[in-house]
The first five atom37 places (N, CA, C, CB, O) and aatype in JSON, in Angstrom:
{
  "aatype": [20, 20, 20, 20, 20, 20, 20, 20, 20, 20, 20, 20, 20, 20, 20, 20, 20, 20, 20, 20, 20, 20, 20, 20, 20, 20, 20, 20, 20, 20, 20, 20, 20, 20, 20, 20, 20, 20, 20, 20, 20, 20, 20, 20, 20, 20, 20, 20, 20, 20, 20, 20, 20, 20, 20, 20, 20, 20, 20, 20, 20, 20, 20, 20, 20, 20, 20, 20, 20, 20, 20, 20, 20],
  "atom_mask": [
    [1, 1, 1, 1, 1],
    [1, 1, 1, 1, 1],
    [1, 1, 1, 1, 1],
    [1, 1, 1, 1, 1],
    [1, 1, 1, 1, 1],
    [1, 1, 1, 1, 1],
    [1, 1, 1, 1, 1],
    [1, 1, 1, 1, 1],
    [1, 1, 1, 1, 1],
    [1, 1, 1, 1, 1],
    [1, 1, 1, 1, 1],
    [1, 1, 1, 1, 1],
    [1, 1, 1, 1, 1],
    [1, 1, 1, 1, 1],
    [1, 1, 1, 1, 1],
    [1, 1, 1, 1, 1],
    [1, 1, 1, 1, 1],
    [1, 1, 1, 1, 1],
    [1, 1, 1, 1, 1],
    [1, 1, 1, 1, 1],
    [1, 1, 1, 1, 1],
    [1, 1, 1, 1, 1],
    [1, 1, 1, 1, 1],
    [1, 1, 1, 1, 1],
    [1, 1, 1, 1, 1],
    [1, 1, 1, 1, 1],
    [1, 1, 1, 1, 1],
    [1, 1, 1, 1, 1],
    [1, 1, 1, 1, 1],
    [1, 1, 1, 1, 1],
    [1, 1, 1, 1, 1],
    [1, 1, 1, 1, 1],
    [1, 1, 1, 1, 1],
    [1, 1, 1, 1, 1],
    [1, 1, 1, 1, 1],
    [1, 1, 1, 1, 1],
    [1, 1, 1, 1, 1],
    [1, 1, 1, 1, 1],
    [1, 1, 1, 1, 1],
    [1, 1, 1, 1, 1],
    [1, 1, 1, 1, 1],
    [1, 1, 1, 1, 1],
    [1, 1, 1, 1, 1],
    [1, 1, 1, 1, 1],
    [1, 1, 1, 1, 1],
    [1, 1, 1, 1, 1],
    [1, 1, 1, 1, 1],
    [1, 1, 1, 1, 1],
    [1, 1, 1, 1, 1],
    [1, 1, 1, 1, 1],
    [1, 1, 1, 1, 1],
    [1, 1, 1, 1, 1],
    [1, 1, 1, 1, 1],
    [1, 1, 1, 1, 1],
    [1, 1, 1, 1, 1],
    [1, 1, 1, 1, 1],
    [1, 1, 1, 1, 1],
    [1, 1, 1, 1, 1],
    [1, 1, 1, 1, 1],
    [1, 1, 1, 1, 1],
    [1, 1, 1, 1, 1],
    [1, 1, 1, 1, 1],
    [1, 1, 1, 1, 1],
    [1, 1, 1, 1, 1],
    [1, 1, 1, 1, 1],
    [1, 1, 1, 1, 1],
    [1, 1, 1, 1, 1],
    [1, 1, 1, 1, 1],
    [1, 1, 1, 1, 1],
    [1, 1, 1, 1, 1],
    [1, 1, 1, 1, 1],
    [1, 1, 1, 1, 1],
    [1, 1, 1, 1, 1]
  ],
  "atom_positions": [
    [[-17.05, 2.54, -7.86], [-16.61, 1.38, -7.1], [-15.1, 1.2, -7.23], [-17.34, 0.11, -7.58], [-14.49, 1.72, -8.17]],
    [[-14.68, 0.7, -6.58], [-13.21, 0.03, -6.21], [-13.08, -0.47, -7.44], [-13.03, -1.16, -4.97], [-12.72, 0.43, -8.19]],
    [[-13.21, -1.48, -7.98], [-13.27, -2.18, -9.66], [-12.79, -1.07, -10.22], [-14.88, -2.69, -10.49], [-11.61, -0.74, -10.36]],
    [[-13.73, -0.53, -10.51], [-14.12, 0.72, -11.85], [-12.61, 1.48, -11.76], [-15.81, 2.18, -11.39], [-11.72, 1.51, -12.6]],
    [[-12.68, 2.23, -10.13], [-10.95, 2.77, -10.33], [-9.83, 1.92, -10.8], [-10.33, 3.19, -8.99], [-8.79, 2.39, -11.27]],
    [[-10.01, 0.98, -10.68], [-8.68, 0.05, -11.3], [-8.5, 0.32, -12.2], [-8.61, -1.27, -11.46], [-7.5, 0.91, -12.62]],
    [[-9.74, -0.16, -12.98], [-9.91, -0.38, -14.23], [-9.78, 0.73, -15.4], [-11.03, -0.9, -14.21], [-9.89, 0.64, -16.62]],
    [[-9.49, 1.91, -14.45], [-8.89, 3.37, -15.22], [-7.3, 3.32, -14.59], [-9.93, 5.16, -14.63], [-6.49, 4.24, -14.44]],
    [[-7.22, 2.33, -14.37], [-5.44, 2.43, -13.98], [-5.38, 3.81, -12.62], [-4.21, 3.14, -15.92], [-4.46, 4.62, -12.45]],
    [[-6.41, 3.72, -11.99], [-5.75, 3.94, -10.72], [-5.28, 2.94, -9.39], [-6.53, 4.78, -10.26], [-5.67, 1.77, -9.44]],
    [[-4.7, 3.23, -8.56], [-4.03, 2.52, -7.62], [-4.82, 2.98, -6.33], [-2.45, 2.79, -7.63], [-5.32, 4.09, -6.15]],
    [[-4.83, 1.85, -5.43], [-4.93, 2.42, -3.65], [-3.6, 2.52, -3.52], [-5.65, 1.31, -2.27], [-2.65, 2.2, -4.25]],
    [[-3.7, 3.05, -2.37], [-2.82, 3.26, -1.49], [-3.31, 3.27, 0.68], [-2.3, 4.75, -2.23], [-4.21, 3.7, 1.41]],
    [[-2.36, 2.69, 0.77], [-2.53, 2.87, 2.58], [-1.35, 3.44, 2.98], [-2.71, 1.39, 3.58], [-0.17, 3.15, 2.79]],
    [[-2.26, 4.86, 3.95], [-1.04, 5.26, 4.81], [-1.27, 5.29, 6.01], [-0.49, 6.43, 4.59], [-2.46, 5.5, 6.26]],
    [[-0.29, 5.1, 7.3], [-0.57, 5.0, 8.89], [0.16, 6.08, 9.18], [-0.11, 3.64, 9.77], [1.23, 6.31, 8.62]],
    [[-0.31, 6.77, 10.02], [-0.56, 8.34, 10.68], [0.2, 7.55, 12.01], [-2.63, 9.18, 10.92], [-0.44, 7.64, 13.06]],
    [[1.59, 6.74, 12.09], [2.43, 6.08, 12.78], [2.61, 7.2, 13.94], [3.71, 5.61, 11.94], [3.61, 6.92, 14.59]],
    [[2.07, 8.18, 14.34], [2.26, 8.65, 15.56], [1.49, 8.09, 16.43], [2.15, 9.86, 15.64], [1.82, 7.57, 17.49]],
    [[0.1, 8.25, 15.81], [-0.95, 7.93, 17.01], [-1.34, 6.07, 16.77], [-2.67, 9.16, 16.76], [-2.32, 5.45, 17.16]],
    [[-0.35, 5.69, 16.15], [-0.41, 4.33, 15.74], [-0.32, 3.46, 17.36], [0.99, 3.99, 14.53], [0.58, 3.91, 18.06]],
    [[-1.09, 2.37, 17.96], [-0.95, 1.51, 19.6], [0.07, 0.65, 19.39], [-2.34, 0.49, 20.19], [0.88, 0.44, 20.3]],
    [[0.2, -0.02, 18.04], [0.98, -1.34, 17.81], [-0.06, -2.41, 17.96], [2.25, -1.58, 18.87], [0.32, -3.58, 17.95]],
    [[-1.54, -2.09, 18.13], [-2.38, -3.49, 18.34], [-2.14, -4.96, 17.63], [-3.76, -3.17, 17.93], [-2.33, -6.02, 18.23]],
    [[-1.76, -4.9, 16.42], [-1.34, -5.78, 15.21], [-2.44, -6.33, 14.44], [-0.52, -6.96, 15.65], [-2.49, -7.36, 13.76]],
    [[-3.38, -5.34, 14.69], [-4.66, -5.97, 14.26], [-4.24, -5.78, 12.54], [-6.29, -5.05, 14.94], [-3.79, -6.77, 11.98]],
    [[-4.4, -4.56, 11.79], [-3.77, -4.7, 10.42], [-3.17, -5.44, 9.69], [-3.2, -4.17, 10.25], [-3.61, -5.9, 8.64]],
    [[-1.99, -5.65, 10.2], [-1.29, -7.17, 9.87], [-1.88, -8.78, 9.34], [-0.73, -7.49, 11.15], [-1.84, -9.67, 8.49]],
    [[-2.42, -8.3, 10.56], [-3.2, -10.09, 10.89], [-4.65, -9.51, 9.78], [-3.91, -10.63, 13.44], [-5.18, -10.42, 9.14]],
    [[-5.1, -8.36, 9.63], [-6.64, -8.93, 8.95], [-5.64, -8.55, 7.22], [-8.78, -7.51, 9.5], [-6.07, -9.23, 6.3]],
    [[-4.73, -7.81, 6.91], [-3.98, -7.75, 5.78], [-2.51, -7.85, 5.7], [-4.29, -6.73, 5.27], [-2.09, -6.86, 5.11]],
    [[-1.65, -8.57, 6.02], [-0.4, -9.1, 5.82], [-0.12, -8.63, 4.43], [-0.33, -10.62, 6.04], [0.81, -7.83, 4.35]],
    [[-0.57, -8.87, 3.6], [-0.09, -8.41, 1.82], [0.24, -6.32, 2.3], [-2.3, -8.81, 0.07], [1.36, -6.09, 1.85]],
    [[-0.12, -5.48, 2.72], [-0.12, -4.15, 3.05], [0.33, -4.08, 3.97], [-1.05, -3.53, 3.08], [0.98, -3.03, 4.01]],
    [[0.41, -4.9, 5.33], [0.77, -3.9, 6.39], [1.67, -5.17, 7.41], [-0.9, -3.0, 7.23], [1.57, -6.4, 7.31]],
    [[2.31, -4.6, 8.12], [3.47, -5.4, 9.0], [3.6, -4.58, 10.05], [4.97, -5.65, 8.32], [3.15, -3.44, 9.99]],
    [[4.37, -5.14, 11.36], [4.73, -4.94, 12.56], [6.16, -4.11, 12.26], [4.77, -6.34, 13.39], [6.8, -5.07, 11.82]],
    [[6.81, -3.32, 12.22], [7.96, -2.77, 12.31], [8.57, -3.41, 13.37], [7.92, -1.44, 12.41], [7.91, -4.14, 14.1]],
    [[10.06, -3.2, 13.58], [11.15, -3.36, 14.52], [10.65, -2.56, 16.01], [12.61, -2.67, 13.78], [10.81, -3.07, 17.12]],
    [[9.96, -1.08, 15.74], [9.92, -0.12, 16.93], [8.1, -0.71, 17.6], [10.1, 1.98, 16.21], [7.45, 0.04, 18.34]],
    [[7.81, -1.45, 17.37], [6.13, -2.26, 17.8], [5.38, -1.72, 16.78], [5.24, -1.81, 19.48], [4.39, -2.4, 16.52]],
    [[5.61, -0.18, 15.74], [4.29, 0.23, 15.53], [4.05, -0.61, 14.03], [4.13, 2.06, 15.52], [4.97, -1.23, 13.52]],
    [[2.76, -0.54, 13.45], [2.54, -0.84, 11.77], [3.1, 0.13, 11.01], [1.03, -0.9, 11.26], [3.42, 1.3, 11.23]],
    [[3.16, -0.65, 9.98], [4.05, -0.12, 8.67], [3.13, -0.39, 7.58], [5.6, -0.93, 8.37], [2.46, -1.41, 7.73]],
    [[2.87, 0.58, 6.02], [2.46, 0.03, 4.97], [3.74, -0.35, 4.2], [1.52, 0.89, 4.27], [4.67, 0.46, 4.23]],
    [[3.9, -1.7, 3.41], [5.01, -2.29, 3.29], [4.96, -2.65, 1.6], [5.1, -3.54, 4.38], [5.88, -3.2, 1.0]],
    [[3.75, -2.24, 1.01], [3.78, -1.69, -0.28], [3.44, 0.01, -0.8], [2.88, -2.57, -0.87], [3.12, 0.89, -0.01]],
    [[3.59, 0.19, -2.29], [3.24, 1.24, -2.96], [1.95, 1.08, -2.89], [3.76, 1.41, -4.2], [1.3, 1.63, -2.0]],
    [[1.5, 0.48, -3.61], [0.13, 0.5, -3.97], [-0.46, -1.38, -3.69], [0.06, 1.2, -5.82], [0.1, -2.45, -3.96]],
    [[-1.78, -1.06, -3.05], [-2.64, -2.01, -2.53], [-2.84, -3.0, -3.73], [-3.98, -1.37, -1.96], [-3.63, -2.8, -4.65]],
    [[-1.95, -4.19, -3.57], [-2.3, -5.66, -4.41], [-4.23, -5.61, -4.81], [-1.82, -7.4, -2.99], [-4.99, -5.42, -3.85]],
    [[-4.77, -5.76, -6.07], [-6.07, -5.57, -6.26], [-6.86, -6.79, -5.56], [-6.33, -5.41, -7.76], [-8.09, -6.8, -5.54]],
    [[-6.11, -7.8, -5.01], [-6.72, -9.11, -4.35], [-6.98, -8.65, -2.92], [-5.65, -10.51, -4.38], [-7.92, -9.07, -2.24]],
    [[-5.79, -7.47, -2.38], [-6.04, -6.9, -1.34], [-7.02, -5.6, -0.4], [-5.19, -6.81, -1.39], [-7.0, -5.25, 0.78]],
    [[-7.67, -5.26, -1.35], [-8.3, -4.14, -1.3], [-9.16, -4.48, -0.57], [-8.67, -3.57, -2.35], [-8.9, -4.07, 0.56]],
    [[-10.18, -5.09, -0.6], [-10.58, -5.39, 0.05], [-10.67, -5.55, 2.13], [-10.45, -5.93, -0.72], [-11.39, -5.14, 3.04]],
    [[-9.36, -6.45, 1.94], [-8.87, -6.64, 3.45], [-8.0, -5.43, 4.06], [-7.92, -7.99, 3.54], [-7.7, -5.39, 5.25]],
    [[-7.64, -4.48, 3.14], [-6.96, -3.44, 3.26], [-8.01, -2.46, 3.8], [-6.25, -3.08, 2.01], [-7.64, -1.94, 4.85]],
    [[-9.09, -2.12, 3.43], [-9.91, -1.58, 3.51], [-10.62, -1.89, 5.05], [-10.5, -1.81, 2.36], [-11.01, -0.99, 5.79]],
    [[-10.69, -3.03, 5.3], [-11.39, -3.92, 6.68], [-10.2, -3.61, 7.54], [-11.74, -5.91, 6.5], [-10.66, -3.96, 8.63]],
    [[-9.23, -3.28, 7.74], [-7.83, -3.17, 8.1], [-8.24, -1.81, 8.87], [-6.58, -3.14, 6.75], [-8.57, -1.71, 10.05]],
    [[-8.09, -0.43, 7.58], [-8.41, 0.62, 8.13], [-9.66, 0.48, 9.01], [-8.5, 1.54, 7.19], [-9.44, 0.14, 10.17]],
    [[-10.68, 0.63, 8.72], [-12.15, 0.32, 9.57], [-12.27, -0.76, 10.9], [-13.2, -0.35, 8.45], [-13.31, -1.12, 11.45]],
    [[-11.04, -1.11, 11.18], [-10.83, -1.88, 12.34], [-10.1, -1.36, 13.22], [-10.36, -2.98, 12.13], [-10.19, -1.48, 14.44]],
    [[-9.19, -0.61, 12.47], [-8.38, -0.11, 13.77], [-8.76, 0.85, 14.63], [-7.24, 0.34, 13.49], [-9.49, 1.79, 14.33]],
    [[-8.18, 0.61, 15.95], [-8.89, 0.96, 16.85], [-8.79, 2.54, 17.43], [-8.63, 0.02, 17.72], [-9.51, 3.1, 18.26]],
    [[-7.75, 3.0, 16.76], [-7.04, 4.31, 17.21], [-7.8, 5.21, 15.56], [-4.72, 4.09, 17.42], [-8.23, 6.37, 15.52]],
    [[-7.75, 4.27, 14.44], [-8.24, 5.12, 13.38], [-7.46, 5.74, 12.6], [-8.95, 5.99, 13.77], [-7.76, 6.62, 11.8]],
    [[-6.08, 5.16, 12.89], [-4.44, 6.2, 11.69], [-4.57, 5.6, 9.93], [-1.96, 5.36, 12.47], [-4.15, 6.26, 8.98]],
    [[-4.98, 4.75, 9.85], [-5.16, 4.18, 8.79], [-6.23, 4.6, 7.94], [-5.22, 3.06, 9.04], [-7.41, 4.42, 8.22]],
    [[-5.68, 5.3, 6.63], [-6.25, 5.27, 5.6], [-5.63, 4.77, 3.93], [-6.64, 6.45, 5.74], [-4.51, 4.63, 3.44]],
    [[-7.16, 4.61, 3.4], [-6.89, 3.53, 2.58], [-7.48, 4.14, 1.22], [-7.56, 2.1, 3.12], [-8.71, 4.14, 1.21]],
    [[-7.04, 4.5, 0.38], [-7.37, 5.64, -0.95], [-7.15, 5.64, -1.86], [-7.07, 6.63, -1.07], [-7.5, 6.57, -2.58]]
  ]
}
């Protein structure tokens, strides 16, 4: 589980595959703590590693988007 990796001191991470990224803003809006709108329309991950309060919504983030560039690991 998600827990358990923490709890060995590993980290998530999210990365966006910003080519095939739409700019929908859906990411943002379901996780703001990880992900933001850039200057050029597309998303950005805007930390190192996924806040442990965030994992969760980080996770619902990737699995929402609609194009599918987002992964969350």
């Amino acid at each position: 589980s998600v827990g358990a990796l923490i709890r060995e001191g590993f980290w998530m991470k999210a990365t966006i595959e910003r080519s095939g990224c739409i700019g929908c803003g859906l990411c943002p809006e379901i996780c703001p703590e990880v992900f933001e709108m850039a200057d050029d329309g597309l998303a950005e991950v805007i930390v190192d590693e996924i806040p442990a309060e965030a994992e969760d919504a980080a996770q619902e983030a990737a699995e929402s988007c609609p194009v599918s560039v987002i992964t969350v690991e």
